[in-house]
Tab-separated table of N, CA and C in Angstrom:
chain	number	residue	atom	x	y	z
A	1	MET	N	55.064	35.587	92.265
A	1	MET	CA	53.630	35.620	92.087
A	1	MET	C	53.313	35.117	90.684
A	2	ARG	N	52.274	34.345	90.590
A	2	ARG	CA	51.901	33.835	89.271
A	2	ARG	C	50.910	34.776	88.591
A	3	MET	N	51.115	34.948	87.310
A	3	MET	CA	50.216	35.765	86.495
A	3	MET	C	49.237	34.831	85.798
A	4	LEU	N	47.973	35.211	85.810
A	4	LEU	CA	46.917	34.388	85.237
A	4	LEU	C	46.136	35.180	84.200
A	5	PRO	N	45.506	34.478	83.240
A	5	PRO	CA	44.548	35.166	82.370
A	5	PRO	C	43.402	35.686	83.244
A	6	PHE	N	42.727	36.723	82.810
A	6	PHE	CA	41.707	37.363	83.639
A	6	PHE	C	40.667	36.374	84.167
A	7	GLU	N	40.176	35.474	83.323
A	7	GLU	CA	39.132	34.537	83.753
A	7	GLU	C	39.617	33.661	84.904
A	8	LYS	N	40.826	33.149	84.804
A	8	LYS	CA	41.396	32.305	85.863
A	8	LYS	C	41.660	33.129	87.127
A	9	PHE	N	42.087	34.367	86.932
A	9	PHE	CA	42.319	35.263	88.063
A	9	PHE	C	41.016	35.473	88.835
A	10	ALA	N	39.936	35.776	88.121
A	10	ALA	CA	38.641	36.000	88.768
A	10	ALA	C	38.186	34.739	89.503
A	11	GLU	N	38.375	33.575	88.901
A	11	GLU	CA	38.007	32.313	89.550
A	11	GLU	C	38.839	32.078	90.809
A	12	SER	N	40.117	32.412	90.750
A	12	SER	CA	41.006	32.173	91.894
A	12	SER	C	40.641	33.032	93.093
A	13	PHE	N	39.983	34.143	92.845
A	13	PHE	CA	39.621	35.049	93.942
A	13	PHE	C	38.508	34.457	94.795
A	14	GLY	N	37.633	33.665	94.187
A	14	GLY	CA	36.524	33.071	94.941
A	14	GLY	C	35.356	34.034	95.039
A	15	ASN	N	34.556	33.863	96.072
A	15	ASN	CA	33.389	34.727	96.263
A	15	ASN	C	33.845	36.138	96.589
A	16	ALA	N	33.307	37.085	95.861
A	16	ALA	CA	33.708	38.478	96.042
A	16	ALA	C	32.525	39.310	96.520
A	17	ILE	N	32.831	40.246	97.407
A	17	ILE	CA	31.842	41.230	97.841
A	17	ILE	C	32.473	42.607	97.712
A	18	LYS	N	31.632	43.627	97.849
A	18	LYS	CA	32.147	44.998	97.843
A	18	LYS	C	33.058	45.166	99.059
A	19	PRO	N	34.197	45.844	98.897
A	19	PRO	CA	35.090	46.046	100.047
A	19	PRO	C	34.363	46.738	101.205
A	20	GLN	N	34.366	46.089	102.358
A	20	GLN	CA	33.690	46.622	103.545
A	20	GLN	C	34.572	46.591	104.782
A	21	MET	N	35.651	45.820	104.730
A	21	MET	CA	36.547	45.682	105.875
A	21	MET	C	37.200	47.019	106.223
A	22	ASN	N	37.434	47.240	107.507
A	22	ASN	CA	38.205	48.397	107.933
A	22	ASN	C	39.674	48.095	107.656
A	23	MET	N	40.178	48.618	106.558
A	23	MET	CA	41.545	48.321	106.137
A	23	MET	C	42.561	49.288	106.739
A	24	SER	N	42.117	50.258	107.519
A	24	SER	CA	43.040	51.244	108.083
A	24	SER	C	44.011	50.616	109.085
A	25	ILE	N	43.702	49.434	109.583
A	25	ILE	CA	44.590	48.780	110.551
A	25	ILE	C	45.726	48.029	109.871
A	26	TYR	N	45.697	47.944	108.538
A	26	TYR	CA	46.721	47.227	107.795
A	26	TYR	C	47.611	48.201	107.038
A	27	SER	N	48.900	48.021	107.162
A	27	SER	CA	49.824	48.824	106.352
A	27	SER	C	51.055	47.981	106.061
A	28	GLY	N	51.589	48.188	104.897
A	28	GLY	CA	52.765	47.440	104.494
A	28	GLY	C	52.856	47.409	102.986
A	29	ASP	N	53.910	46.795	102.500
A	29	ASP	CA	54.115	46.688	101.066
A	29	ASP	C	53.518	45.387	100.551
A	30	TYR	N	53.102	45.413	99.299
A	30	TYR	CA	52.640	44.204	98.634
A	30	TYR	C	53.249	44.169	97.241
A	31	GLU	N	53.454	42.959	96.740
A	31	GLU	CA	53.975	42.783	95.389
A	31	GLU	C	52.802	42.922	94.421
A	32	CYS	N	52.938	43.812	93.472
A	32	CYS	CA	51.873	44.092	92.510
A	32	CYS	C	52.081	43.285	91.234
A	33	ALA	N	50.999	43.039	90.529
A	33	ALA	CA	51.060	42.303	89.260
A	33	ALA	C	51.875	43.057	88.215
A	34	CYS	N	52.087	44.355	88.409
A	34	CYS	CA	52.882	45.143	87.458
A	34	CYS	C	54.370	44.851	87.590
A	35	GLY	N	54.748	44.108	88.646
A	35	GLY	CA	56.152	43.753	88.841
A	35	GLY	C	56.852	44.595	89.893
A	36	ARG	N	56.178	45.607	90.416
A	36	ARG	CA	56.770	46.464	91.443
A	36	ARG	C	56.120	46.193	92.789
A	37	SER	N	56.702	46.723	93.832
A	37	SER	CA	56.084	46.707	95.156
A	37	SER	C	55.439	48.064	95.379
A	38	HIS	N	54.298	48.044	96.028
A	38	HIS	CA	53.600	49.288	96.366
A	38	HIS	C	53.258	49.262	97.847
A	39	ARG	N	53.151	50.424	98.417
A	39	ARG	CA	52.754	50.565	99.822
A	39	ARG	C	51.236	50.580	99.888
A	40	PHE	N	50.668	49.710	100.724
A	40	PHE	CA	49.226	49.711	100.910
A	40	PHE	C	48.851	50.889	101.799
A	41	ASP	N	47.904	51.691	101.347
A	41	ASP	CA	47.380	52.823	102.107
A	41	ASP	C	45.868	52.793	101.954
A	42	SER	N	45.154	52.583	103.039
A	42	SER	CA	43.698	52.418	102.963
A	42	SER	C	42.989	53.641	102.384
A	43	ASN	N	43.631	54.792	102.415
A	43	ASN	CA	43.014	55.998	101.854
A	43	ASN	C	43.208	56.131	100.351
A	44	PHE	N	44.255	55.505	99.805
A	44	PHE	CA	44.572	55.704	98.395
A	44	PHE	C	44.576	54.428	97.559
A	45	THR	N	44.761	53.277	98.174
A	45	THR	CA	44.792	52.026	97.431
A	45	THR	C	43.388	51.679	96.972
A	46	LYS	N	43.243	51.384	95.678
A	46	LYS	CA	41.918	51.098	95.130
A	46	LYS	C	41.604	49.610	95.258
A	47	LEU	N	40.636	49.313	96.118
A	47	LEU	CA	40.170	47.948	96.308
A	47	LEU	C	38.952	47.742	95.425
A	48	LEU	N	38.971	46.690	94.611
A	48	LEU	CA	37.843	46.401	93.724
A	48	LEU	C	36.879	45.406	94.346
A	49	ALA	N	37.405	44.484	95.150
A	49	ALA	CA	36.572	43.455	95.768
A	49	ALA	C	37.259	42.937	97.022
A	50	GLU	N	36.451	42.270	97.833
A	50	GLU	CA	36.944	41.676	99.071
A	50	GLU	C	36.461	40.237	99.115
A	51	GLY	N	37.295	39.366	99.646
A	51	GLY	CA	36.931	37.966	99.844
A	51	GLY	C	37.306	37.562	101.252
A	52	ALA	N	37.463	36.273	101.475
A	52	ALA	CA	37.833	35.767	102.794
A	52	ALA	C	39.294	36.123	103.090
A	53	MET	N	39.499	37.175	103.854
A	53	MET	CA	40.828	37.676	104.233
A	53	MET	C	41.721	37.926	103.019
A	54	ARG	N	41.125	38.458	101.973
A	54	ARG	CA	41.871	38.831	100.774
A	54	ARG	C	41.168	40.008	100.121
A	55	VAL	N	41.929	40.751	99.346
A	55	VAL	CA	41.385	41.888	98.607
A	55	VAL	C	41.921	41.868	97.180
A	56	MET	N	41.130	42.410	96.279
A	56	MET	CA	41.543	42.572	94.895
A	56	MET	C	41.940	44.038	94.737
A	57	ILE	N	43.221	44.254	94.436
A	57	ILE	CA	43.777	45.609	94.386
A	57	ILE	C	44.106	45.975	92.945
A	58	GLN	N	43.719	47.204	92.570
A	58	GLN	CA	44.090	47.740	91.260
A	58	GLN	C	45.399	48.501	91.417
A	59	CYS	N	46.319	48.275	90.494
A	59	CYS	CA	47.632	48.912	90.549
A	59	CYS	C	47.474	50.439	90.545
A	60	PRO	N	48.185	51.136	91.443
A	60	PRO	CA	48.090	52.593	91.483
A	60	PRO	C	48.816	53.281	90.331
A	61	VAL	N	49.675	52.554	89.622
A	61	VAL	CA	50.456	53.148	88.538
A	61	VAL	C	49.889	52.778	87.174
A	62	LYS	N	49.569	51.501	86.992
A	62	LYS	CA	49.046	50.992	85.720
A	62	LYS	C	47.730	50.277	86.010
A	63	SER	N	46.616	50.923	85.763
A	63	SER	CA	45.310	50.419	86.185
A	63	SER	C	44.899	49.103	85.531
A	64	ASP	N	45.610	48.652	84.518
A	64	ASP	CA	45.275	47.380	83.880
A	64	ASP	C	45.791	46.176	84.663
A	65	PHE	N	46.536	46.392	85.741
A	65	PHE	CA	47.055	45.295	86.541
A	65	PHE	C	46.228	45.151	87.823
A	66	LEU	N	45.781	43.918	88.097
A	66	LEU	CA	45.027	43.603	89.307
A	66	LEU	C	45.783	42.527	90.075
A	67	THR	N	45.751	42.617	91.405
A	67	THR	CA	46.463	41.662	92.250
A	67	THR	C	45.526	41.112	93.312
A	68	ASN	N	45.581	39.800	93.522
A	68	ASN	CA	44.842	39.116	94.571
A	68	ASN	C	45.782	39.053	95.777
A	69	VAL	N	45.486	39.839	96.801
A	69	VAL	CA	46.370	39.972	97.959
A	69	VAL	C	45.717	39.373	99.199
A	70	LYS	N	46.401	38.419	99.784
A	70	LYS	CA	45.938	37.785	101.019
A	70	LYS	C	46.438	38.592	102.212
A	71	ILE	N	45.563	38.782	103.192
A	71	ILE	CA	45.927	39.471	104.427
A	71	ILE	C	46.344	38.401	105.424
A	72	LYS	N	47.620	38.402	105.780
A	72	LYS	CA	48.142	37.390	106.696
A	72	LYS	C	48.029	37.892	108.134
A	73	THR	N	47.463	37.034	108.986
A	73	THR	CA	47.309	37.386	110.396
A	73	THR	C	47.734	36.209	111.266
A	74	PHE	N	47.957	36.496	112.520
A	74	PHE	CA	48.213	35.471	113.521
A	74	PHE	C	47.063	35.522	114.508
A	75	MET	N	46.373	34.398	114.673
A	75	MET	CA	45.228	34.317	115.596
A	75	MET	C	44.180	35.393	115.266
A	76	VAL	N	44.025	35.710	114.026
A	76	VAL	CA	43.048	36.645	113.462
A	76	VAL	C	43.318	38.102	113.828
A	77	PHE	N	43.946	38.380	114.945
A	77	PHE	CA	44.073	39.748	115.428
A	77	PHE	C	45.386	40.436	115.089
A	78	LYS	N	46.457	39.698	114.985
A	78	LYS	CA	47.771	40.321	114.754
A	78	LYS	C	48.105	40.288	113.268
A	79	PHE	N	48.264	41.457	112.684
A	79	PHE	CA	48.591	41.583	111.270
A	79	PHE	C	50.039	41.175	111.038
A	80	LYS	N	50.239	40.256	110.078
A	80	LYS	CA	51.573	39.745	109.780
A	80	LYS	C	52.091	40.177	108.404
A	81	GLY	N	51.267	40.855	107.610
A	81	GLY	CA	51.716	41.317	106.309
A	81	GLY	C	50.787	40.883	105.188
A	82	PHE	N	51.196	41.213	103.980
A	82	PHE	CA	50.428	40.877	102.790
A	82	PHE	C	51.153	39.804	101.995
A	83	GLU	N	50.386	38.946	101.351
A	83	GLU	CA	50.949	37.937	100.461
A	83	GLU	C	50.204	38.021	99.127
A	84	SER	N	50.916	38.392	98.088
A	84	SER	CA	50.312	38.480	96.759
A	84	SER	C	50.231	37.078	96.183
A	85	GLU	N	49.021	36.594	95.983
A	85	GLU	CA	48.836	35.219	95.518
A	85	GLU	C	48.894	35.099	94.004
A	86	CYS	N	48.273	36.030	93.298
A	86	CYS	CA	48.308	35.992	91.837
A	86	CYS	C	47.897	37.358	91.303
A	87	GLY	N	48.120	37.546	90.021
A	87	GLY	CA	47.775	38.802	89.389
A	87	GLY	C	47.342	38.576	87.959
A	88	THR	N	46.841	39.644	87.358
A	88	THR	CA	46.441	39.594	85.959
A	88	THR	C	46.654	40.959	85.330
A	89	GLU	N	46.766	40.957	84.027
A	89	GLU	CA	46.811	42.201	83.265
A	89	GLU	C	45.606	42.205	82.348
A	90	LEU	N	44.804	43.263	82.456
A	90	LEU	CA	43.642	43.408	81.572
A	90	LEU	C	44.166	43.821	80.206
A	91	LYS	N	43.910	42.983	79.207
A	91	LYS	CA	44.498	43.220	77.889
A	91	LYS	C	43.497	43.663	76.840
A	92	THR	N	42.218	43.476	77.110
A	92	THR	CA	41.214	43.829	76.107
A	92	THR	C	40.185	44.785	76.685
A	93	THR	N	39.485	45.434	75.812
A	93	THR	CA	38.396	46.318	76.227
A	93	THR	C	37.328	45.523	76.958
A	94	GLU	N	37.066	44.308	76.502
A	94	GLU	CA	36.056	43.465	77.137
A	94	GLU	C	36.428	43.137	78.582
A	95	GLU	N	37.697	42.842	78.842
A	95	GLU	CA	38.130	42.559	80.214
A	95	GLU	C	37.986	43.793	81.094
A	96	ARG	N	38.330	44.951	80.575
A	96	ARG	CA	38.176	46.192	81.350
A	96	ARG	C	36.701	46.446	81.664
A	97	GLN	N	35.829	46.183	80.681
A	97	GLN	CA	34.399	46.365	80.897
A	97	GLN	C	33.864	45.374	81.927
A	98	LEU	N	34.357	44.130	81.890
A	98	LEU	CA	33.944	43.131	82.881
A	98	LEU	C	34.285	43.581	84.301
A	99	VAL	N	35.470	44.126	84.481
A	99	VAL	CA	35.880	44.605	85.803
A	99	VAL	C	34.992	45.768	86.235
A	100	GLU	N	34.687	46.667	85.332
A	100	GLU	CA	33.813	47.800	85.649
A	100	GLU	C	32.418	47.311	86.041
A	101	VAL	N	31.884	46.367	85.286
A	101	VAL	CA	30.566	45.814	85.601
A	101	VAL	C	30.600	45.088	86.940
A	102	MET	N	31.653	44.308	87.184
A	102	MET	CA	31.782	43.578	88.443
A	102	MET	C	31.741	44.538	89.638
A	103	THR	N	32.493	45.630	89.565
A	103	THR	CA	32.522	46.564	90.701
A	103	THR	C	31.162	47.246	90.880
A	104	ARG	N	30.473	47.504	89.790
A	104	ARG	CA	29.128	48.102	89.897
A	104	ARG	C	28.128	47.119	90.498
A	105	VAL	N	28.181	45.855	90.059
A	105	VAL	CA	27.270	44.834	90.589
A	105	VAL	C	27.525	44.617	92.073
A	106	LEU	N	28.783	44.550	92.472
A	106	LEU	CA	29.099	44.384	93.895
A	106	LEU	C	28.563	45.557	94.700
A	107	ALA	N	28.683	46.767	94.178
A	107	ALA	CA	28.182	47.951	94.867
A	107	ALA	C	26.651	47.900	94.986
A	108	MET	N	25.975	47.454	93.927
A	108	MET	CA	24.507	47.357	93.961
A	108	MET	C	24.066	46.296	94.969
A	109	ASN	N	24.736	45.159	94.997
A	109	ASN	CA	24.360	44.082	95.910
A	109	ASN	C	24.557	44.462	97.375
A	110	SER	N	25.493	45.354	97.649
A	110	SER	CA	25.747	45.744	99.038
A	110	SER	C	24.700	46.708	99.555
A	111	ARG	N	23.928	47.319	98.667
A	111	ARG	CA	22.884	48.269	99.100
A	111	ARG	C	21.614	47.564	99.549
A	112	ARG	N	21.473	46.295	99.184
A	112	ARG	CA	20.238	45.576	99.515
A	112	ARG	C	20.210	45.113	100.934
């Protein structure tokens, strides 16, 4: 998985919305930007944003790591696993604040 500066990571994700997909049908391991593998659990995994068949996941161990995870399917219905496309490490207070603002803005936009 390639690691990107936060700005490039955000650009690589594309259009983001508040997570709304029913993720309970997906389970499996994904490679995290922290360098470890984690088990995806829809009840405990923190999703920050959702895109076209991808999610932005915050590391459950080190919250400064974010991963862009693609949901792989066959014919849209059969889950084939997760593919970690890229990740980033939030290194500054400003980057952490940007992520916090982004999640708040996405939440506000979904209420309209």
